[in-house]
Amino acid sequence: MADNIAALASQKADADKQVAVLSQALEVTKTDLKASQNRAEVLSDENKLILQEKAVIQGQFKQLQESLSR
């Protein structure tokens, strides 16, 4: 009986260590995810700005083409 208790206590200690390691890994993963989400948001904002600039340049180009064809 005492051997069983010792074995179970050892298994619990191992499980507790594993939980601690996994909890730490989860926190690191959450931090990485948040950083990735922030970077994706920045890239999305940059993309919107580039698309707006592209539209302006296309409009200017079209006006230039029309003025040259007259």
N, CA and C of each residue as an Amber inpcrd file, in Angstrom:
protein
   210
   0.8250000  -1.1940000   0.0000000   0.0000000   0.0000000   0.0000000
   0.8690000   1.2580000   0.0000000   1.8870000   1.2670000   0.8370000
   2.7810000   2.4220000   0.9040000   3.5000000   2.6140000  -0.4250000
   3.8400000   1.5040000  -1.0880000   4.4910000   1.5910000  -2.4000000
   3.5580000   2.2350000  -3.4230000   2.2860000   1.8670000  -3.3620000
   1.2920000   2.4570000  -4.2740000   1.1500000   3.9520000  -4.0240000
   1.1320000   4.3330000  -2.7660000   1.0110000   5.7510000  -2.4200000
   2.2350000   6.5150000  -2.9230000   3.3990000   5.9580000  -2.7400000
   4.6280000   6.6060000  -3.2080000   4.6330000   6.7200000  -4.7270000
   4.1900000   5.6630000  -5.4040000   4.1400000   5.6860000  -6.8720000
   3.1500000   6.7340000  -7.3590000   1.9960000   6.8110000  -6.7240000
   0.9920000   7.8010000  -7.1070000   1.4780000   9.2230000  -6.8190000
   2.1630000   9.3890000  -5.7060000   2.7050000  10.7110000  -5.3810000
   3.7420000  11.1240000  -6.4190000   4.5540000  10.1970000  -6.8550000
   5.5670000  10.4700000  -7.8810000   4.9000000  10.8250000  -9.2160000
   3.8570000  10.0700000  -9.5580000   3.1160000  10.3510000 -10.7930000
   2.4760000  11.7300000 -10.7370000   1.9390000  12.0860000  -9.5710000
   1.3230000  13.4080000  -9.4130000   2.3670000  14.4970000  -9.5460000
   3.5300000  14.2940000  -8.9520000   4.5980000  15.2840000  -9.0560000
   5.0140000  15.4630000 -10.5180000   5.1430000  14.3510000 -11.2380000
   5.4860000  14.4170000 -12.6600000   4.4040000  15.1530000 -13.4460000
   3.1570000  14.8490000 -13.1360000   2.0420000  15.5040000 -13.8210000
   2.0290000  17.0040000 -13.5150000   2.3170000  17.3600000 -12.2730000
   2.3600000  18.7780000 -11.8960000   3.4600000  19.5120000 -12.6600000
   4.6190000  18.8620000 -12.8140000   5.7130000  19.4640000 -13.5800000
   5.3080000  19.6580000 -15.0310000   4.6370000  18.6330000 -15.5660000
   4.1930000  18.7060000 -16.9590000   3.1790000  19.8330000 -17.1460000
   2.2780000  19.9830000 -16.1960000   1.2850000  21.0610000 -16.2590000
   1.9850000  22.4160000 -16.2340000   3.0020000  22.5590000 -15.3800000
   3.7340000  23.8240000 -15.3010000   4.4240000  24.1430000 -16.6260000
   5.0710000  23.1260000 -17.2070000   5.7590000  23.3210000 -18.4910000
   4.7560000  23.6950000 -19.5820000   3.6500000  22.9870000 -19.6370000
   2.6310000  23.2580000 -20.6570000   1.9790000  24.6180000 -20.4460000
   1.7900000  25.0070000 -19.2060000   1.2120000  26.3250000 -18.9190000
   2.1350000  27.4340000 -19.3990000   3.4190000  27.2460000 -19.1660000
   4.3960000  28.2310000 -19.6310000   4.4040000  28.2880000 -21.1550000
   4.3720000  27.1280000 -21.7930000   4.3450000  27.0820000 -23.2580000
   3.0910000  27.7570000 -23.7960000   1.9780000  27.5830000 -23.1130000
   0.7320000  28.2210000 -23.5290000   0.8480000  29.7360000 -23.4390000
   1.4480000  30.2360000 -22.3770000   1.6120000  31.6810000 -22.2310000
   2.5050000  32.2480000 -23.3260000   3.5800000  31.5230000 -23.6500000
   4.4630000  31.9590000 -24.7340000   3.6960000  31.9780000 -26.0520000
   2.9090000  30.9540000 -26.2800000   2.1210000  30.8650000 -27.5080000
   1.0950000  31.9930000 -27.5870000   0.4580000  32.3140000 -26.4750000
  -0.4940000  33.4260000 -26.4510000   0.1910000  34.7420000 -26.7850000
   1.3910000  34.9310000 -26.2310000   2.1520000  36.1580000 -26.5030000
   2.5240000  36.2400000 -27.9800000   2.9780000  35.1170000 -28.5240000
   3.3250000  35.0730000 -29.9430000   2.1090000  35.3470000 -30.8230000
   0.9770000  34.7820000 -30.4410000  -0.2540000  34.9970000 -31.2020000
  -0.6440000  36.4680000 -31.1950000  -0.5660000  37.0960000 -30.0350000
  -0.9250000  38.5190000 -29.9320000   0.0080000  39.3630000 -30.7990000
   1.3020000  39.0460000 -30.7800000   2.2590000  39.7750000 -31.6070000
   1.9460000  39.5810000 -33.0930000   1.5960000  38.3680000 -33.4650000
   1.2440000  38.0830000 -34.8630000  -0.0290000  38.8180000 -35.2720000
  -1.0050000  38.8640000 -34.3730000  -2.2410000  39.5830000 -34.6760000
  -1.9700000  41.0780000 -34.8390000  -1.1240000  41.6170000 -33.9780000
  -0.7770000  43.0350000 -34.0840000  -0.0620000  43.3210000 -35.3980000
   0.8660000  42.4420000 -35.7730000   1.6010000  42.6180000 -37.0290000
   0.6460000  42.5110000 -38.2230000  -0.2860000  41.5820000 -38.1660000
  -1.2660000  41.4360000 -39.2510000  -2.1170000  42.6980000 -39.3730000
  -2.4630000  43.2920000 -38.2490000  -3.2620000  44.5260000 -38.2700000
  -2.4640000  45.6660000 -38.8940000  -1.1880000  45.7690000 -38.5360000
  -0.3270000  46.8030000 -39.1140000  -0.2110000  46.6010000 -40.6180000
   0.0150000  45.3650000 -41.0400000   0.1360000  45.0720000 -42.4700000
  -1.1640000  45.3590000 -43.2140000  -2.2810000  45.0740000 -42.5720000
  -3.5700000  45.3600000 -43.1940000  -3.7590000  46.8630000 -43.3770000
  -3.3880000  47.6280000 -42.3650000  -3.4860000  49.0880000 -42.4660000
  -2.5660000  49.6190000 -43.5650000  -1.3490000  49.0750000 -43.6240000
  -0.4110000  49.4950000 -44.6710000  -0.9670000  49.1490000 -46.0530000
  -1.5790000  47.9880000 -46.1690000  -2.1510000  47.5700000 -47.4490000
  -3.2750000  48.5150000 -47.8790000  -4.1120000  48.9020000 -46.9340000
  -5.1930000  49.8390000 -47.2640000  -4.6350000  51.1690000 -47.7590000
  -3.5850000  51.6510000 -47.0960000  -2.9560000  52.9060000 -47.5020000
  -2.3500000  52.7770000 -48.8930000  -1.6890000  51.6850000 -49.1600000
  -1.0870000  51.4680000 -50.4810000  -2.1590000  51.4010000 -51.5590000
  -3.2710000  50.7470000 -51.2620000  -4.3660000  50.6730000 -52.2410000
  -4.9440000  52.0520000 -52.5260000  -5.0470000  52.8770000 -51.4880000
  -5.5410000  54.2430000 -51.6870000  -4.5630000  55.0450000 -52.5550000
  -3.2780000  54.9030000 -52.2650000  -2.2600000  55.6080000 -53.0540000
  -2.2750000  55.1200000 -54.5000000  -2.4790000  53.8340000 -54.6730000
  -2.5370000  53.2630000 -56.0140000  -3.7100000  53.8560000 -56.7940000
  -4.8540000  53.9790000 -56.1250000  -6.0320000  54.5390000 -56.7870000
  -5.7790000  55.9810000 -57.2090000  -5.1180000  56.7420000 -56.3570000
  -4.8020000  58.1410000 -56.6890000  -3.8710000  58.1850000 -57.8930000
  -2.8460000  57.3640000 -57.8810000  -1.8770000  57.3470000 -58.9890000
  -2.5510000  56.8980000 -60.2820000  -3.4240000  55.9090000 -60.1900000
  -4.1440000  55.4630000 -61.3900000  -5.0140000  56.5790000 -61.9410000
  -5.6500000  57.3330000 -61.0470000  -6.4710000  58.4660000 -61.4960000
  -5.6280000  59.5270000 -62.1740000  -4.4800000  59.8190000 -61.6010000
  -3.5850000  60.8030000 -62.2090000  -3.0800000  60.3180000 -63.5630000
  -2.7660000  59.0400000 -63.6480000  -2.2910000  58.4700000 -64.8990000
  -3.3660000  58.5610000 -65.9760000  -4.5880000  58.2600000 -65.5880000
  -5.6980000  58.3250000 -66.5500000  -5.8920000  59.7550000 -67.0430000
  -5.8160000  60.7080000 -66.1190000  -5.9420000  62.1130000 -66.5230000
  -4.8240000  62.5080000 -67.4740000  -3.6160000  62.0630000 -67.1940000
  -2.4730000  62.3700000 -68.0550000  -2.6690000  61.7580000 -69.4380000
  -3.1320000  60.5100000 -69.4740000  -3.3820000  59.8600000 -70.7690000
  -4.4280000  60.6370000 -71.5580000  -5.4760000  61.0590000 -70.8910000
  -6.5590000  61.7900000 -71.5760000  -6.0570000  63.1360000 -72.0800000
  -5.2130000  63.8070000 -71.3060000  -4.7140000  65.1050000 -71.7370000
  -3.7300000  64.9690000 -72.9140000  -3.0120000  63.8480000 -72.9610000
  -2.0700000  63.6340000 -74.0590000  -2.7740000  63.2010000 -75.3450000
  -3.9520000  62.6070000 -75.2080000  -4.6480000  62.1120000 -76.3990000
  -5.5260000  63.1850000 -77.0320000  -5.5910000  64.3470000 -76.4450000
  -6.4280000  65.4120000 -77.0140000  -5.7280000  66.1380000 -78.1190000
